[in-house]
Amino acid sequence: MRKHTVTLIAGDGSGPELVAAARTVLDTAAGSAGFHLDWDVRPAGQGALRSVGELLPASTLDSIRRNGVALKGPTTTPIGVGHRSVNITIRRELDLYACVRPVRVWPGAGAVDSGIDVVVVRENTEDVYSGLEYPADSDGAAVVSATLSEFGHADPGIAFSLKPITPGGSRRIVAFALDHARKNGRRKVEVGADVYRYPRTEGLFFEAARELGPEYPDIVTATVPVTVLCDSLVRDPADRDVLVLPNLYGDVISDVTAALVGGLGMAPGANIGDRTAVFEATHGSAPEFAGSNRLNPTALILSGCMLLDHLGEAPTAARIRAAVRSVLEEGRSVTFDLLPPDRAARAVTTTAYAEAVIERLRDIG
């Protein structure tokens, strides 16, 4: 039996029970397909901080580097105590420069348009999420302020959040989006940025699109002001195909597109680099639901499907997606977020939902 070793991070809040549900589905599907998922369980997040004194232990990063892939539950980063986001640290340490968030319609989830099938590709390591933020009166702010004051652009007492964007980073994320479109039979890639306000930084995305587009004659490559892109998502979301954006816009727009098809509970995601990839749902840890066994595990199950695609197990991923679709179509064994308020009492648990998906997997064969 062939084997894939995968780092597994349960995360915080609702993460452990969602990861457990997804793991059960993935293990069942793998076993019936003749391969084994060997889970290398590692800590990260607030639980890790309590148990080992670090939000992100070096051993967890080493595990991902060694195995090449990870499935990750949502983690919580303490606010205001000097800790850096676990997600941002993982992406930067492993150079996971491409965040891929497919958004499609699923039965019963409340999509605003039945034709939505979009992939948001977000640059993951630059822009304002690069961690270069300095509170007012900090040493870092003083250095930045002193430098800018030489050009007459700064006053004392200012806080700074820097927005580094490089030509190389812009070029590789646009190339990634074009490659993704070609590999997956997509027809169009739209590059969104605000070149009017940020011509020297976000303008690099448009330059990369103009340079690389001719190398992909089978793909329509377009540059779109991000404000126009947002308008088009409201007016005609089904006409969008692949969107590639700087880090901040990509984060916001991927959440907006998820809302168009029912919310973050239906939105899987992947953070991909040249050597490693981490697969995770796009929602947060929802600590208020920790231990409740009530939340929707679909996003994490579908993130597991992306993991299987990455591992070359696409037929098994397709079987899981078909099982999920069948459960959602029937609508009998779904979590409370997928039901109208007057039927919420009929909702099943996280565990029961996963069991229903497994039962459909057995029916599919």
Short mmCIF file of C-alpha atoms in Angstrom, two decimals:
data_model
loop_
_atom_site.label_atom_id
_atom_site.label_comp_id
_atom_site.label_asym_id
_atom_site.label_seq_id
_atom_site.Cartn_x
_atom_site.Cartn_y
_atom_site.Cartn_z
CA MET A 1 0.00 0.00 0.00
CA ARG A 2 1.42 3.37 -0.98
CA LYS A 3 1.82 5.95 1.78
CA HIS A 4 1.81 9.73 2.07
CA THR A 5 3.20 11.36 5.22
CA VAL A 6 1.38 14.58 6.08
CA THR A 7 2.00 17.04 8.91
CA LEU A 8 -1.24 17.55 10.87
CA ILE A 9 -1.89 20.66 12.96
CA ALA A 10 -5.15 20.51 14.92
CA GLY A 11 -5.12 24.20 15.81
CA ASP A 12 -7.18 26.06 18.41
CA GLY A 13 -10.80 26.67 19.30
CA SER A 14 -13.03 24.61 17.03
CA GLY A 15 -9.98 23.43 15.06
CA PRO A 16 -9.39 20.05 16.76
CA GLU A 17 -12.92 18.75 16.18
CA LEU A 18 -13.03 20.04 12.59
CA VAL A 19 -9.64 18.46 11.87
CA ALA A 20 -10.80 15.19 13.44
CA ALA A 21 -13.87 15.14 11.18
CA ALA A 22 -11.84 15.87 8.05
CA ARG A 23 -9.20 13.31 9.01
CA THR A 24 -11.82 10.59 9.39
CA VAL A 25 -13.22 11.31 5.94
CA LEU A 26 -9.77 11.41 4.34
CA ASP A 27 -8.62 8.21 6.05
CA THR A 28 -11.72 6.33 4.94
CA ALA A 29 -11.40 7.51 1.35
CA ALA A 30 -7.67 6.74 1.26
CA GLY A 31 -8.14 3.24 2.62
CA SER A 32 -10.77 2.37 0.04
CA ALA A 33 -8.49 3.72 -2.71
CA GLY A 34 -5.52 1.61 -1.64
CA PHE A 35 -3.25 4.16 0.01
CA HIS A 36 -2.48 5.32 3.54
CA LEU A 37 -2.18 8.80 5.04
CA ASP A 38 0.46 8.78 7.78
CA TRP A 39 -0.29 11.78 10.00
CA ASP A 40 2.66 13.50 11.67
CA VAL A 41 0.79 15.40 14.42
CA ARG A 42 2.40 18.69 15.47
CA PRO A 43 1.37 21.67 17.65
CA ALA A 44 0.84 25.32 16.72
CA GLY A 45 -1.21 28.18 18.11
CA GLN A 46 -2.35 29.00 21.61
CA GLY A 47 -2.37 25.35 22.61
CA ALA A 48 1.28 25.09 21.65
CA LEU A 49 2.05 28.28 23.56
CA ARG A 50 0.55 26.75 26.69
CA SER A 51 2.14 23.33 26.29
CA VAL A 52 5.63 24.09 24.94
CA GLY A 53 5.96 27.85 25.36
CA GLU A 54 5.94 28.70 21.65
CA LEU A 55 3.16 29.59 19.23
CA LEU A 56 4.99 27.89 16.39
CA PRO A 57 7.68 25.42 17.50
CA ALA A 58 10.63 24.95 15.18
CA SER A 59 9.86 21.21 15.18
CA THR A 60 6.50 21.93 13.54
CA LEU A 61 8.13 23.90 10.74
CA ASP A 62 10.76 21.18 10.35
CA SER A 63 8.00 18.58 10.04
CA ILE A 64 6.33 20.52 7.21
CA ARG A 65 9.67 20.96 5.44
CA ARG A 66 10.42 17.25 5.78
CA ASN A 67 7.01 16.01 4.68
CA GLY A 68 6.39 18.68 2.07
CA VAL A 69 2.68 18.98 2.92
CA ALA A 70 0.47 19.78 5.90
CA LEU A 71 -3.22 19.88 6.77
CA LYS A 72 -3.83 22.65 9.28
CA GLY A 73 -6.73 23.60 11.50
CA PRO A 74 -7.39 27.26 12.35
CA THR A 75 -5.07 28.75 14.97
CA THR A 76 -5.44 31.69 17.35
CA THR A 77 -2.71 34.29 17.81
CA PRO A 78 -2.90 36.30 21.07
CA ILE A 79 -3.52 39.98 20.40
CA GLY A 80 -1.41 42.76 21.84
CA VAL A 81 1.29 40.70 23.53
CA GLY A 82 4.01 40.81 20.91
CA HIS A 83 3.18 37.55 19.14
CA ARG A 84 3.34 37.28 15.39
CA SER A 85 0.53 35.54 13.51
CA VAL A 86 1.10 31.78 13.17
CA ASN A 87 -0.28 31.84 9.63
CA ILE A 88 1.94 34.71 8.48
CA THR A 89 4.99 33.10 10.08
CA ILE A 90 4.36 29.74 8.39
CA ARG A 91 3.92 31.40 5.01
CA ARG A 92 7.07 33.49 5.31
CA GLU A 93 9.29 30.81 6.84
CA LEU A 94 8.31 28.26 4.15
CA ASP A 95 7.97 30.85 1.36
CA LEU A 96 4.39 29.78 0.65
CA TYR A 97 3.90 32.63 -1.75
CA ALA A 98 0.65 31.53 -3.40
CA CYS A 99 -2.63 31.35 -1.51
CA VAL A 100 -5.20 29.50 -3.63
CA ARG A 101 -8.88 29.73 -2.68
CA PRO A 102 -11.35 28.03 -5.04
CA VAL A 103 -14.91 29.31 -4.71
CA ARG A 104 -17.74 27.28 -6.21
CA VAL A 105 -21.42 26.67 -5.67
CA TRP A 106 -22.50 23.87 -3.34
CA PRO A 107 -26.11 22.70 -2.89
CA GLY A 108 -28.04 24.24 -0.04
CA ALA A 109 -25.34 26.74 0.90
CA GLY A 110 -27.20 29.83 -0.31
CA ALA A 111 -25.11 30.98 -3.28
CA VAL A 112 -26.24 34.25 -4.83
CA ASP A 113 -25.61 32.95 -8.37
CA SER A 114 -25.60 29.33 -9.50
CA GLY A 115 -22.82 29.96 -12.02
CA ILE A 116 -20.07 31.09 -9.63
CA ASP A 117 -16.81 29.16 -10.10
CA VAL A 118 -13.88 31.40 -9.22
CA VAL A 119 -10.31 30.82 -8.09
CA VAL A 120 -8.70 33.61 -6.06
CA VAL A 121 -4.90 33.55 -6.14
CA ARG A 122 -3.40 35.80 -3.48
CA GLU A 123 0.25 36.81 -3.14
CA ASN A 124 1.08 35.54 0.31
CA THR A 125 4.41 36.92 1.52
CA GLU A 126 4.56 40.63 0.69
CA ASP A 127 2.35 43.74 0.99
CA VAL A 128 1.10 44.98 4.38
CA TYR A 129 0.97 41.42 5.76
CA SER A 130 4.75 41.15 5.70
CA GLY A 131 4.86 42.04 9.40
CA LEU A 132 6.70 45.35 9.04
CA GLU A 133 4.48 47.28 11.44
CA TYR A 134 5.78 49.68 14.07
CA PRO A 135 3.71 51.30 16.85
CA ALA A 136 4.01 55.02 17.42
CA ASP A 137 6.99 55.90 19.64
CA SER A 138 8.65 52.50 19.01
CA ASP A 139 12.28 52.22 17.94
CA GLY A 140 11.19 50.95 14.53
CA ALA A 141 8.83 53.87 14.00
CA ALA A 142 11.60 56.27 15.02
CA VAL A 143 13.94 54.83 12.38
CA VAL A 144 11.31 55.01 9.64
CA SER A 145 10.26 58.50 10.70
CA ALA A 146 13.86 59.73 10.72
CA THR A 147 14.43 58.37 7.22
CA LEU A 148 11.24 59.90 5.84
CA SER A 149 11.88 63.22 7.56
CA GLU A 150 14.88 63.67 5.30
CA PHE A 151 12.38 63.95 2.46
CA GLY A 152 9.91 66.05 4.42
CA HIS A 153 7.29 63.30 4.70
CA ALA A 154 7.08 62.44 8.39
CA ASP A 155 6.22 63.92 11.77
CA PRO A 156 7.03 62.55 15.26
CA GLY A 157 4.61 60.14 16.89
CA ILE A 158 3.48 58.33 13.74
CA ALA A 159 2.83 54.58 13.59
CA PHE A 160 3.89 52.77 10.41
CA SER A 161 2.81 49.69 8.50
CA LEU A 162 5.04 49.16 5.47
CA LYS A 163 3.91 47.77 2.14
CA PRO A 164 6.83 46.00 0.43
CA ILE A 165 6.09 44.64 -3.04
CA THR A 166 8.90 43.37 -5.29
CA PRO A 167 9.12 42.86 -9.05
CA GLY A 168 10.13 39.22 -8.48
CA GLY A 169 7.28 38.53 -6.08
CA SER A 170 4.75 40.11 -8.43
CA ARG A 171 6.05 38.19 -11.41
CA ARG A 172 6.06 34.79 -9.73
CA ILE A 173 2.49 35.09 -8.39
CA VAL A 174 1.14 36.18 -11.78
CA ALA A 175 3.04 33.30 -13.41
CA PHE A 176 1.59 30.93 -10.79
CA ALA A 177 -1.95 32.09 -11.59
CA LEU A 178 -1.41 31.67 -15.31
CA ASP A 179 0.07 28.19 -14.82
CA HIS A 180 -2.84 27.25 -12.55
CA ALA A 181 -5.32 28.44 -15.16
CA ARG A 182 -3.64 26.43 -17.91
CA LYS A 183 -3.37 23.23 -15.83
CA ASN A 184 -7.00 23.42 -14.79
CA GLY A 185 -8.62 24.35 -18.08
CA ARG A 186 -9.42 27.91 -17.08
CA ARG A 187 -9.99 30.56 -19.74
CA LYS A 188 -9.17 33.90 -18.14
CA VAL A 189 -6.86 35.46 -15.54
CA GLU A 190 -7.65 38.91 -14.21
CA VAL A 191 -4.92 40.77 -12.33
CA GLY A 192 -6.38 43.20 -9.81
CA ALA A 193 -4.52 46.11 -8.19
CA ASP A 194 -4.80 49.84 -7.53
CA VAL A 195 -2.22 51.30 -9.87
CA TYR A 196 -3.61 54.82 -9.58
CA ARG A 197 -2.86 55.12 -5.87
CA TYR A 198 0.14 52.76 -5.76
CA PRO A 199 1.80 52.90 -9.20
CA ARG A 200 5.29 51.98 -7.92
CA THR A 201 4.19 49.00 -5.82
CA GLU A 202 0.91 47.52 -7.01
CA GLY A 203 1.78 48.70 -10.50
CA LEU A 204 4.32 45.87 -10.53
CA PHE A 205 1.41 43.40 -10.79
CA PHE A 206 0.19 45.05 -13.99
CA GLU A 207 3.73 45.11 -15.38
CA ALA A 208 4.06 41.38 -14.70
CA ALA A 209 0.74 40.70 -16.43
CA ARG A 210 1.78 42.65 -19.52
CA GLU A 211 5.11 40.81 -19.67
CA LEU A 212 3.83 37.29 -19.02
CA GLY A 213 0.45 37.36 -20.76
CA PRO A 214 1.84 36.82 -24.29
CA GLU A 215 3.55 33.64 -23.07
CA TYR A 216 0.09 32.15 -22.44
CA PRO A 217 -1.81 32.69 -25.70
CA ASP A 218 -4.43 30.13 -24.62
CA ILE A 219 -5.35 32.29 -21.60
CA VAL A 220 -7.01 35.70 -21.71
CA THR A 221 -4.94 37.93 -19.42
CA ALA A 222 -6.50 41.20 -18.25
CA THR A 223 -5.53 43.94 -15.81
CA VAL A 224 -8.41 45.36 -13.77
CA PRO A 225 -8.47 48.14 -11.17
CA VAL A 226 -9.41 46.50 -7.89
CA THR A 227 -12.39 48.83 -7.43
CA VAL A 228 -13.78 47.78 -10.81
CA LEU A 229 -13.16 44.15 -9.90
CA CYS A 230 -15.18 44.55 -6.70
CA ASP A 231 -18.03 46.12 -8.65
CA SER A 232 -18.03 43.22 -11.13
CA LEU A 233 -18.15 40.68 -8.30
CA VAL A 234 -21.36 42.29 -7.08
CA ARG A 235 -22.94 42.70 -10.51
CA ASP A 236 -21.88 39.51 -12.29
CA PRO A 237 -19.83 37.13 -10.12
CA ALA A 238 -20.36 34.19 -12.48
CA ASP A 239 -18.32 35.96 -15.17
CA ARG A 240 -15.13 35.85 -13.10
CA ASP A 241 -12.65 32.99 -13.54
CA VAL A 242 -9.16 33.30 -12.01
CA LEU A 243 -8.30 36.42 -9.99
CA VAL A 244 -4.77 37.24 -8.85
CA LEU A 245 -4.19 40.01 -6.34
CA PRO A 246 -1.72 41.50 -3.84
CA ASN A 247 -1.89 40.11 -0.32
CA LEU A 248 -4.38 42.47 1.36
CA TYR A 249 -6.84 42.65 -1.54
CA GLY A 250 -6.58 38.90 -2.04
CA ASP A 251 -7.51 38.29 1.59
CA VAL A 252 -10.52 40.59 1.46
CA ILE A 253 -11.82 39.49 -1.94
CA SER A 254 -11.44 35.78 -1.20
CA ASP A 255 -13.64 36.27 1.88
CA VAL A 256 -16.17 38.24 -0.20
CA THR A 257 -16.31 35.54 -2.89
CA ALA A 258 -16.78 32.90 -0.18
CA ALA A 259 -19.76 34.88 1.12
CA LEU A 260 -21.25 34.79 -2.38
CA VAL A 261 -21.50 30.98 -2.19
CA GLY A 262 -22.59 30.58 1.41
CA GLY A 263 -19.76 31.69 3.67
CA LEU A 264 -16.36 30.67 4.97
CA GLY A 265 -17.68 27.30 6.15
CA MET A 266 -17.67 26.24 2.49
CA ALA A 267 -14.32 27.80 1.53
CA PRO A 268 -11.17 25.65 1.32
CA GLY A 269 -7.69 27.00 0.83
CA ALA A 270 -4.06 26.16 0.15
CA ASN A 271 -0.79 28.01 0.72
CA ILE A 272 1.70 26.80 -1.84
CA GLY A 273 5.41 27.31 -2.38
CA ASP A 274 8.00 25.67 -4.60
CA ARG A 275 8.85 22.98 -2.02
CA THR A 276 6.01 22.82 0.49
CA ALA A 277 2.25 23.34 0.72
CA VAL A 278 -0.11 23.85 3.67
CA PHE A 279 -3.83 23.19 3.24
CA GLU A 280 -6.36 24.83 5.55
CA ALA A 281 -9.88 26.22 5.72
CA THR A 282 -10.11 29.98 5.28
CA HIS A 283 -12.18 30.59 8.42
CA GLY A 284 -10.92 31.35 11.92
CA SER A 285 -10.76 29.24 15.05
CA ALA A 286 -14.16 30.31 16.49
CA PRO A 287 -13.09 29.73 20.13
CA GLU A 288 -16.64 30.35 21.35
CA PHE A 289 -17.63 27.06 19.66
CA ALA A 290 -14.69 25.02 21.01
CA GLY A 291 -15.87 21.56 22.01
CA SER A 292 -19.43 22.17 20.85
CA ASN A 293 -19.24 19.68 17.94
CA ARG A 294 -21.62 21.96 16.02
CA LEU A 295 -19.56 23.62 13.29
CA ASN A 296 -19.45 22.85 9.59
CA PRO A 297 -16.33 20.84 8.61
CA THR A 298 -16.91 21.19 4.84
CA ALA A 299 -14.17 23.78 4.29
CA LEU A 300 -11.57 21.60 5.99
CA ILE A 301 -12.76 18.45 4.20
CA LEU A 302 -12.49 20.28 0.87
CA SER A 303 -9.05 21.58 1.87
CA GLY A 304 -8.17 17.91 2.38
CA CYS A 305 -9.35 17.28 -1.18
CA MET A 306 -6.93 19.96 -2.39
CA LEU A 307 -4.22 18.16 -0.43
CA LEU A 308 -5.07 14.89 -2.19
CA ASP A 309 -4.99 16.62 -5.58
CA HIS A 310 -1.53 17.94 -4.71
CA LEU A 311 -0.38 14.43 -3.74
CA GLY A 312 -1.52 12.99 -7.06
CA GLU A 313 -4.63 11.34 -5.59
CA ALA A 314 -7.15 13.34 -7.65
CA PRO A 315 -9.63 10.45 -8.19
CA THR A 316 -10.00 10.07 -4.42
CA ALA A 317 -10.45 13.82 -4.01
CA ALA A 318 -13.18 13.73 -6.65
CA ARG A 319 -14.97 10.92 -4.80
CA ILE A 320 -14.96 12.94 -1.56
CA ARG A 321 -16.30 16.03 -3.32
CA ALA A 322 -19.06 13.93 -4.87
CA ALA A 323 -19.96 12.54 -1.44
CA VAL A 324 -20.05 16.03 0.07
CA ARG A 325 -22.27 17.24 -2.77
CA SER A 326 -24.64 14.31 -2.25
CA VAL A 327 -24.98 15.01 1.49
CA LEU A 328 -25.60 18.70 0.83
CA GLU A 329 -28.14 17.98 -1.90
CA GLU A 330 -30.15 15.74 0.39
CA GLY A 331 -29.96 18.31 3.20
CA ARG A 332 -30.83 15.91 6.00
CA SER A 333 -27.44 15.54 7.71
CA VAL A 334 -26.07 19.08 7.68
CA THR A 335 -24.86 21.52 10.33
CA PHE A 336 -26.90 24.47 11.59
CA ASP A 337 -25.29 27.08 9.30
CA LEU A 338 -26.71 25.25 6.28
CA LEU A 339 -30.30 25.36 7.53
CA PRO A 340 -32.84 28.18 7.77
CA PRO A 341 -33.51 29.38 11.33
CA ASP A 342 -36.84 27.56 11.53
CA ARG A 343 -35.09 24.25 10.83
CA ALA A 344 -31.92 24.81 12.87
CA ALA A 345 -33.10 22.39 15.54
CA ARG A 346 -32.72 19.59 12.98
CA ALA A 347 -29.01 20.27 12.53
CA VAL A 348 -26.57 17.43 13.06
CA THR A 349 -23.19 17.53 14.79
CA THR A 350 -19.82 17.98 13.16
CA THR A 351 -19.17 14.28 13.71
CA ALA A 352 -22.51 13.20 12.27
CA TYR A 353 -21.95 15.30 9.16
CA ALA A 354 -18.58 13.61 8.59
CA GLU A 355 -20.20 10.20 9.12
CA ALA A 356 -22.84 11.05 6.50
CA VAL A 357 -20.08 11.94 4.01
CA ILE A 358 -18.34 8.64 4.77
CA GLU A 359 -21.58 6.74 4.20
CA ARG A 360 -21.96 8.37 0.78
CA LEU A 361 -18.35 7.51 0.00
CA ARG A 362 -19.19 3.85 0.58
CA ASP A 363 -22.20 4.17 -1.71
CA ILE A 364 -20.08 5.76 -4.43
CA GLY A 365 -17.55 2.91 -4.15
#
